[in-house]
mmCIF file of C-alpha atoms and ligand atoms in Angstrom:
data_model
loop_
_atom_site.group_PDB
_atom_site.id
_atom_site.type_symbol
_atom_site.label_atom_id
_atom_site.label_comp_id
_atom_site.label_asym_id
_atom_site.label_seq_id
_atom_site.Cartn_x
_atom_site.Cartn_y
_atom_site.Cartn_z
ATOM 1 C CA MET A 1 73.196 188.685 -14.637
ATOM 2 C CA PRO A 2 70.184 188.529 -11.921
ATOM 3 C CA ARG A 3 69.972 184.712 -10.527
ATOM 4 C CA GLY A 4 66.840 184.752 -8.773
ATOM 5 C CA TYR A 5 63.231 184.639 -10.960
ATOM 6 C CA PHE A 6 61.215 187.866 -10.447
ATOM 7 C CA ILE A 7 57.521 186.520 -10.219
ATOM 8 C CA THR A 8 54.409 189.226 -10.266
ATOM 9 C CA PHE A 9 50.651 189.500 -9.786
ATOM 10 C CA GLU A 10 48.401 191.604 -11.618
ATOM 11 C CA GLY A 11 45.035 191.678 -11.329
ATOM 12 C CA LEU A 12 42.521 194.517 -10.624
ATOM 13 C CA ASP A 13 41.113 196.104 -7.513
ATOM 14 C CA GLY A 14 39.406 192.976 -4.968
ATOM 15 C CA SER A 15 41.091 190.275 -7.964
ATOM 16 C CA GLY A 16 42.428 188.322 -4.565
ATOM 17 C CA LYS A 17 46.015 188.571 -5.587
ATOM 18 C CA THR A 18 47.463 189.545 -3.458
ATOM 19 C CA THR A 19 45.932 186.805 -0.782
ATOM 20 C CA GLN A 20 48.052 184.176 -3.215
ATOM 21 C CA LEU A 21 50.637 186.228 -2.928
ATOM 22 C CA ARG A 22 50.861 185.346 0.716
ATOM 23 C CA ARG A 23 49.828 182.129 0.155
ATOM 24 C CA LEU A 24 52.866 180.913 -2.567
ATOM 25 C CA ALA A 25 55.498 183.231 -0.396
ATOM 26 C CA ALA A 26 54.581 180.549 2.146
ATOM 27 C CA TRP A 27 53.960 177.534 -0.244
ATOM 28 C CA LEU A 28 58.116 178.415 -1.733
ATOM 29 C CA GLU A 29 59.521 179.167 2.286
ATOM 30 C CA ALA A 30 57.796 176.005 3.373
ATOM 31 C CA GLU A 31 59.775 174.012 -0.035
ATOM 32 C CA GLY A 32 62.737 174.876 0.735
ATOM 33 C CA HIS A 33 63.188 179.107 -0.793
ATOM 34 C CA ARG A 34 64.274 182.042 -0.042
ATOM 35 C CA VAL A 35 61.632 184.701 -0.533
ATOM 36 C CA VAL A 36 60.892 188.528 -0.754
ATOM 37 C CA THR A 37 58.024 189.966 -0.868
ATOM 38 C CA LEU A 38 56.895 193.379 -1.652
ATOM 39 C CA ARG A 39 54.161 195.344 -3.601
ATOM 40 C CA GLN A 40 53.722 198.846 -5.757
ATOM 41 C CA PRO A 41 53.365 201.477 -4.944
ATOM 42 C CA GLY A 42 55.258 200.906 -1.760
ATOM 43 C CA GLY A 43 57.531 198.451 -0.352
ATOM 44 C CA THR A 44 61.092 201.118 0.652
ATOM 45 C CA VAL A 45 60.599 204.835 2.488
ATOM 46 C CA LEU A 46 60.615 206.600 -0.340
ATOM 47 C CA GLY A 47 57.673 204.697 -1.599
ATOM 48 C CA ASP A 48 54.753 204.555 1.099
ATOM 49 C CA ARG A 49 55.300 208.510 0.888
ATOM 50 C CA ILE A 50 55.076 208.290 -2.666
ATOM 51 C CA ARG A 51 52.185 205.184 -2.090
ATOM 52 C CA SER A 52 50.006 208.077 0.904
ATOM 53 C CA ILE A 53 49.880 210.664 -2.162
ATOM 54 C CA LEU A 54 49.041 208.277 -4.598
ATOM 55 C CA LEU A 55 45.928 206.279 -2.602
ATOM 56 C CA ASP A 56 44.355 208.056 -0.610
ATOM 57 C CA SER A 57 41.534 210.613 -1.786
ATOM 58 C CA ARG A 58 42.125 213.416 0.456
ATOM 59 C CA SER A 59 45.338 214.152 -1.650
ATOM 60 C CA GLU A 60 43.567 216.071 -4.267
ATOM 61 C CA THR A 61 42.197 218.236 -0.746
ATOM 62 C CA THR A 62 45.658 219.322 -0.590
ATOM 63 C CA LEU A 63 47.474 218.907 -3.137
ATOM 64 C CA GLY A 64 44.346 220.007 -6.378
ATOM 65 C CA PRO A 65 43.678 216.972 -9.176
ATOM 66 C CA ILE A 66 46.548 215.107 -9.918
ATOM 67 C CA ALA A 67 47.803 215.063 -13.315
ATOM 68 C CA PRO A 68 48.232 211.707 -14.990
ATOM 69 C CA LEU A 69 50.831 211.891 -16.298
ATOM 70 C CA ALA A 70 52.330 212.946 -12.689
ATOM 71 C CA GLU A 71 50.398 210.381 -11.163
ATOM 72 C CA MET A 72 52.551 207.606 -13.735
ATOM 73 C CA SER A 73 55.831 209.804 -13.452
ATOM 74 C CA LEU A 74 55.539 208.915 -9.180
ATOM 75 C CA MET A 75 54.383 204.867 -9.829
ATOM 76 C CA PHE A 76 57.241 204.890 -11.683
ATOM 77 C CA ALA A 77 59.561 206.053 -9.521
ATOM 78 C CA ASP A 78 58.868 204.468 -6.651
ATOM 79 C CA ARG A 79 59.081 201.275 -9.413
ATOM 80 C CA ALA A 80 62.710 202.776 -9.802
ATOM 81 C CA GLN A 81 64.118 203.111 -5.307
ATOM 82 C CA SER A 82 62.649 199.325 -5.350
ATOM 83 C CA ILE A 83 63.787 197.639 -8.302
ATOM 84 C CA HIS A 84 66.760 199.473 -7.112
ATOM 85 C CA GLU A 85 66.964 198.488 -3.357
ATOM 86 C CA ILE A 86 65.017 195.653 -3.132
ATOM 87 C CA ILE A 87 64.588 193.764 -6.121
ATOM 88 C CA LEU A 88 67.743 193.544 -8.344
ATOM 89 C CA PRO A 89 69.846 193.008 -4.604
ATOM 90 C CA ALA A 90 66.992 189.459 -3.762
ATOM 91 C CA LEU A 91 66.985 188.267 -7.283
ATOM 92 C CA GLU A 92 71.135 188.968 -7.116
ATOM 93 C CA SER A 93 71.704 186.834 -4.474
ATOM 94 C CA GLY A 94 68.942 184.268 -5.800
ATOM 95 C CA ALA A 95 66.421 185.036 -3.941
ATOM 96 C CA ILE A 96 62.193 184.654 -5.294
ATOM 97 C CA VAL A 97 61.273 187.472 -5.451
ATOM 98 C CA LEU A 98 57.362 188.097 -5.249
ATOM 99 C CA CYS A 99 56.072 192.165 -6.172
ATOM 100 C CA ASP A 100 52.672 192.725 -5.770
ATOM 101 C CA ARG A 101 51.720 194.551 -8.851
ATOM 102 C CA TYR A 102 54.715 195.672 -11.325
ATOM 103 C CA THR A 103 55.033 197.750 -15.342
ATOM 104 C CA ASP A 104 50.936 195.683 -16.356
ATOM 105 C CA SER A 105 49.479 198.081 -13.783
ATOM 106 C CA SER A 106 50.656 201.262 -15.371
ATOM 107 C CA GLU A 107 49.517 199.919 -18.073
ATOM 108 C CA ALA A 108 46.194 198.949 -17.408
ATOM 109 C CA TYR A 109 46.323 201.768 -14.985
ATOM 110 C CA GLN A 110 47.451 204.533 -16.054
ATOM 111 C CA GLY A 111 48.108 203.602 -20.143
ATOM 112 C CA ALA A 112 43.731 202.273 -20.190
ATOM 113 C CA GLY A 113 42.496 203.604 -17.214
ATOM 114 C CA ARG A 114 43.854 207.114 -16.882
ATOM 115 C CA GLN A 115 43.772 206.988 -21.322
ATOM 116 C CA LEU A 116 47.555 207.923 -21.748
ATOM 117 C CA GLY A 117 47.791 204.920 -24.498
ATOM 118 C CA SER A 118 51.168 201.744 -23.765
ATOM 119 C CA GLU A 119 53.186 203.237 -25.394
ATOM 120 C CA ARG A 120 54.307 205.851 -23.102
ATOM 121 C CA ILE A 121 54.117 203.379 -20.005
ATOM 122 C CA LEU A 122 56.435 200.955 -22.267
ATOM 123 C CA THR A 123 58.735 203.738 -23.480
ATOM 124 C CA MET A 124 58.747 204.657 -19.681
ATOM 125 C CA HIS A 125 59.411 201.229 -18.604
ATOM 126 C CA ARG A 126 62.716 200.880 -20.515
ATOM 127 C CA ALA A 127 64.108 204.299 -19.641
ATOM 128 C CA VAL A 128 63.746 204.461 -15.850
ATOM 129 C CA CYS A 129 63.137 200.293 -14.953
ATOM 130 C CA ASP A 130 66.291 198.881 -17.573
ATOM 131 C CA ASP A 131 63.632 196.970 -19.129
ATOM 132 C CA LEU A 132 63.651 195.126 -15.838
ATOM 133 C CA GLN A 133 61.073 192.340 -16.932
ATOM 134 C CA PRO A 134 59.391 189.679 -14.307
ATOM 135 C CA ASP A 135 59.720 186.172 -16.171
ATOM 136 C CA LEU A 136 56.783 185.746 -14.973
ATOM 137 C CA THR A 137 53.712 186.666 -14.336
ATOM 138 C CA LEU A 138 50.470 185.418 -12.827
ATOM 139 C CA LEU A 139 47.457 187.679 -13.807
ATOM 140 C CA LEU A 140 43.880 187.289 -11.944
ATOM 141 C CA LEU A 141 41.378 188.325 -13.881
ATOM 142 C CA PRO A 142 38.129 186.822 -11.976
ATOM 143 C CA SER A 143 35.453 188.666 -13.188
ATOM 144 C CA ILE A 144 35.014 192.945 -13.117
ATOM 145 C CA GLU A 145 31.869 192.760 -11.169
ATOM 146 C CA ALA A 146 33.340 189.895 -8.392
ATOM 147 C CA SER A 147 36.917 191.737 -8.567
ATOM 148 C CA LEU A 148 35.007 195.395 -7.490
ATOM 149 C CA ARG A 149 31.859 193.289 -4.841
ATOM 150 C CA ARG A 150 34.961 192.988 -3.195
ATOM 151 C CA ALA A 151 37.383 195.758 -3.797
ATOM 152 C CA ARG A 152 34.600 198.259 -3.002
ATOM 153 C CA GLY A 153 32.627 195.884 0.313
ATOM 154 C CA ARG A 154 36.811 196.635 1.743
ATOM 155 C CA ASN A 155 36.652 200.201 1.259
ATOM 156 C CA LYS A 156 34.520 200.537 3.247
ATOM 157 C CA ARG A 157 35.115 198.421 6.600
ATOM 158 C CA ARG A 158 38.432 200.022 6.171
ATOM 159 C CA MET A 159 36.092 203.157 6.492
ATOM 160 C CA GLN A 160 34.249 202.170 9.075
ATOM 161 C CA GLN A 161 37.324 201.712 11.021
ATOM 162 C CA LYS A 162 39.371 205.273 10.797
ATOM 163 C CA GLY A 163 42.184 202.491 9.165
ATOM 164 C CA PRO A 164 44.241 203.891 6.137
ATOM 165 C CA ASP A 165 42.276 205.879 3.461
ATOM 166 C CA GLU A 166 43.291 204.402 -0.257
ATOM 167 C CA ASN A 167 40.369 204.950 -1.960
ATOM 168 C CA ARG A 168 41.517 207.257 -5.056
ATOM 169 C CA PHE A 169 41.388 204.549 -7.209
ATOM 170 C CA GLU A 170 38.504 202.605 -6.297
ATOM 171 C CA ARG A 171 36.256 205.966 -6.179
ATOM 172 C CA GLU A 172 36.441 205.795 -10.113
ATOM 173 C CA ASP A 173 33.568 204.273 -11.633
ATOM 174 C CA ASP A 174 33.087 201.133 -14.196
ATOM 175 C CA ASP A 175 34.219 202.305 -17.109
ATOM 176 C CA PHE A 176 37.752 203.193 -16.121
ATOM 177 C CA TYR A 177 37.574 198.995 -14.884
ATOM 178 C CA ARG A 178 36.511 197.719 -17.707
ATOM 179 C CA ARG A 179 39.157 199.882 -19.775
ATOM 180 C CA ILE A 180 41.816 198.340 -17.774
ATOM 181 C CA TYR A 181 40.649 194.619 -17.311
ATOM 182 C CA ARG A 182 41.003 194.875 -21.306
ATOM 183 C CA ALA A 183 44.049 196.350 -21.407
ATOM 184 C CA TYR A 184 45.092 193.257 -19.389
ATOM 185 C CA GLU A 185 44.061 190.949 -21.179
ATOM 186 C CA GLU A 186 45.741 192.937 -24.878
ATOM 187 C CA ILE A 187 49.418 192.288 -23.056
ATOM 188 C CA ALA A 188 48.506 188.875 -21.754
ATOM 189 C CA GLU A 189 47.461 187.720 -25.625
ATOM 190 C CA ARG A 190 50.768 190.025 -26.381
ATOM 191 C CA GLU A 191 53.595 188.173 -24.522
ATOM 192 C CA PRO A 192 51.147 184.621 -23.286
ATOM 193 C CA GLN A 193 55.353 183.805 -22.802
ATOM 194 C CA ARG A 194 55.525 185.572 -19.538
ATOM 195 C CA VAL A 195 51.717 186.788 -18.706
ATOM 196 C CA VAL A 196 49.740 183.266 -17.649
ATOM 197 C CA PRO A 197 46.086 184.610 -17.186
ATOM 198 C CA LEU A 198 43.703 182.748 -14.486
ATOM 199 C CA ARG A 199 40.164 183.561 -15.284
ATOM 200 C CA GLU A 200 38.105 181.465 -13.261
ATOM 201 C CA ASP A 201 35.945 182.206 -10.837
ATOM 202 C CA ALA A 202 36.750 179.801 -8.198
ATOM 203 C CA SER A 203 37.939 179.703 -4.423
ATOM 204 C CA ILE A 204 41.167 180.443 -3.280
ATOM 205 C CA GLU A 205 42.132 177.219 -2.308
ATOM 206 C CA GLN A 206 41.842 175.856 -6.192
ATOM 207 C CA ILE A 207 43.183 179.535 -7.323
ATOM 208 C CA GLU A 208 45.885 178.702 -5.572
ATOM 209 C CA GLU A 209 46.869 174.780 -6.070
ATOM 210 C CA ARG A 210 46.610 175.633 -10.171
ATOM 211 C CA ILE A 211 49.405 178.541 -8.649
ATOM 212 C CA HIS A 212 51.394 175.156 -7.492
ATOM 213 C CA GLU A 213 51.844 174.508 -10.985
ATOM 214 C CA ILE A 214 53.048 177.526 -12.891
ATOM 215 C CA VAL A 215 55.343 177.891 -10.816
ATOM 216 C CA SER A 216 56.108 174.416 -9.722
ATOM 217 C CA ALA A 217 57.262 173.820 -13.812
ATOM 218 C CA ARG A 218 58.854 176.706 -14.134
ATOM 219 C CA ILE A 219 61.059 177.287 -10.733
ATOM 220 C CA PRO A 220 62.702 173.918 -10.194
ATOM 221 C CA ALA A 221 63.199 173.104 -6.164
ATOM 222 C CA PRO A 222 66.033 174.360 -4.360
ATOM 223 C CA VAL A 223 69.058 171.783 -4.160
ATOM 224 C CA ILE A 224 69.144 171.186 0.110
HETATM 225 P P1 LIG B 301 46.893 197.711 -4.483
HETATM 226 O O1 LIG B 301 47.874 198.199 -2.735
HETATM 227 O O2 LIG B 301 47.874 196.129 -4.747
HETATM 228 O O3 LIG B 301 45.238 197.926 -4.112
HETATM 229 P P2 LIG B 301 45.011 196.687 -4.111
HETATM 230 O O4 LIG B 301 45.635 195.358 -3.602
HETATM 231 O O5 LIG B 301 43.130 197.261 -4.356
HETATM 232 O O6 LIG B 301 44.536 195.574 -5.770
HETATM 233 O O7 LIG B 301 47.042 199.621 -5.601
HETATM 234 C C1 LIG B 301 46.777 200.502 -4.529
HETATM 235 C C2 LIG B 301 46.702 200.965 -6.489
HETATM 236 O O8 LIG B 301 47.234 201.757 -7.182
HETATM 237 C C3 LIG B 301 45.762 200.375 -7.446
HETATM 238 O O9 LIG B 301 44.297 200.790 -7.058
HETATM 239 C C4 LIG B 301 46.331 200.152 -8.831
HETATM 240 C C5 LIG B 301 46.521 201.523 -8.305
HETATM 241 N N1 LIG B 301 47.905 201.736 -9.578
HETATM 242 C C6 LIG B 301 48.356 201.895 -10.710
HETATM 243 O O10 LIG B 301 47.333 202.756 -10.536
HETATM 244 N N2 LIG B 301 49.775 201.680 -11.212
HETATM 245 C C7 LIG B 301 50.842 200.913 -10.535
HETATM 246 O O11 LIG B 301 51.805 201.420 -11.551
HETATM 247 C C8 LIG B 301 50.503 200.590 -9.035
HETATM 248 C C9 LIG B 301 51.785 199.616 -9.020
HETATM 249 C C10 LIG B 301 49.174 200.603 -8.980
#
């Protein structure tokens, strides 16, 4: 049985989860914990290749339209690799693992956004991820409008700087994001022990403070 602690961050694009993940990692390290961070898709060599296929809006010019089930399967191929290469070894060594997105993203984006249904995603999770569940999921749920404004603004800046194109999902319409938002709310209702929703449109510092409270209530300080 793994000895570490597994925390995932979830939310819409632009919900602020990546900033909060970085801040939590720094805080936990300062408290003396050993922390391993990663994001999905990506984080392994195979995963980074899968990420560029799935996120680059130019992929469809070279590959043709990606079928929703192919998209889902690639997300799980990425996840299986990072569980094997990073997550399980880190948990077995007693580290705290912070993962930017995990299976809840597949349930929200592919299950609800692409309308493949939750059941198919959960079945896939059991088969491919050996049902490895996070101990805690921090679900950042500021309003859809605030999230999308941030995500789309960020993409425009990236395009102007000619950085990597990671726009494939962010071109979707508002209904796609409304379905995702609703799916996240349903996951939080279904699994209140694991999933803690943070709904406030509050400042980065206020949300960070709240995350410290939630995490310190669950993880005892390390014995140094
Ligand atoms: P990410 O890099 O976390 O984007 P952001 O920082 O904008 O939140 O995630 C990339 C995109 O991949 C994001 O639009 C959500 C999507 N995604 C899925 O559709 N299914 C999944 O299982 C995962 C992990 C991500």
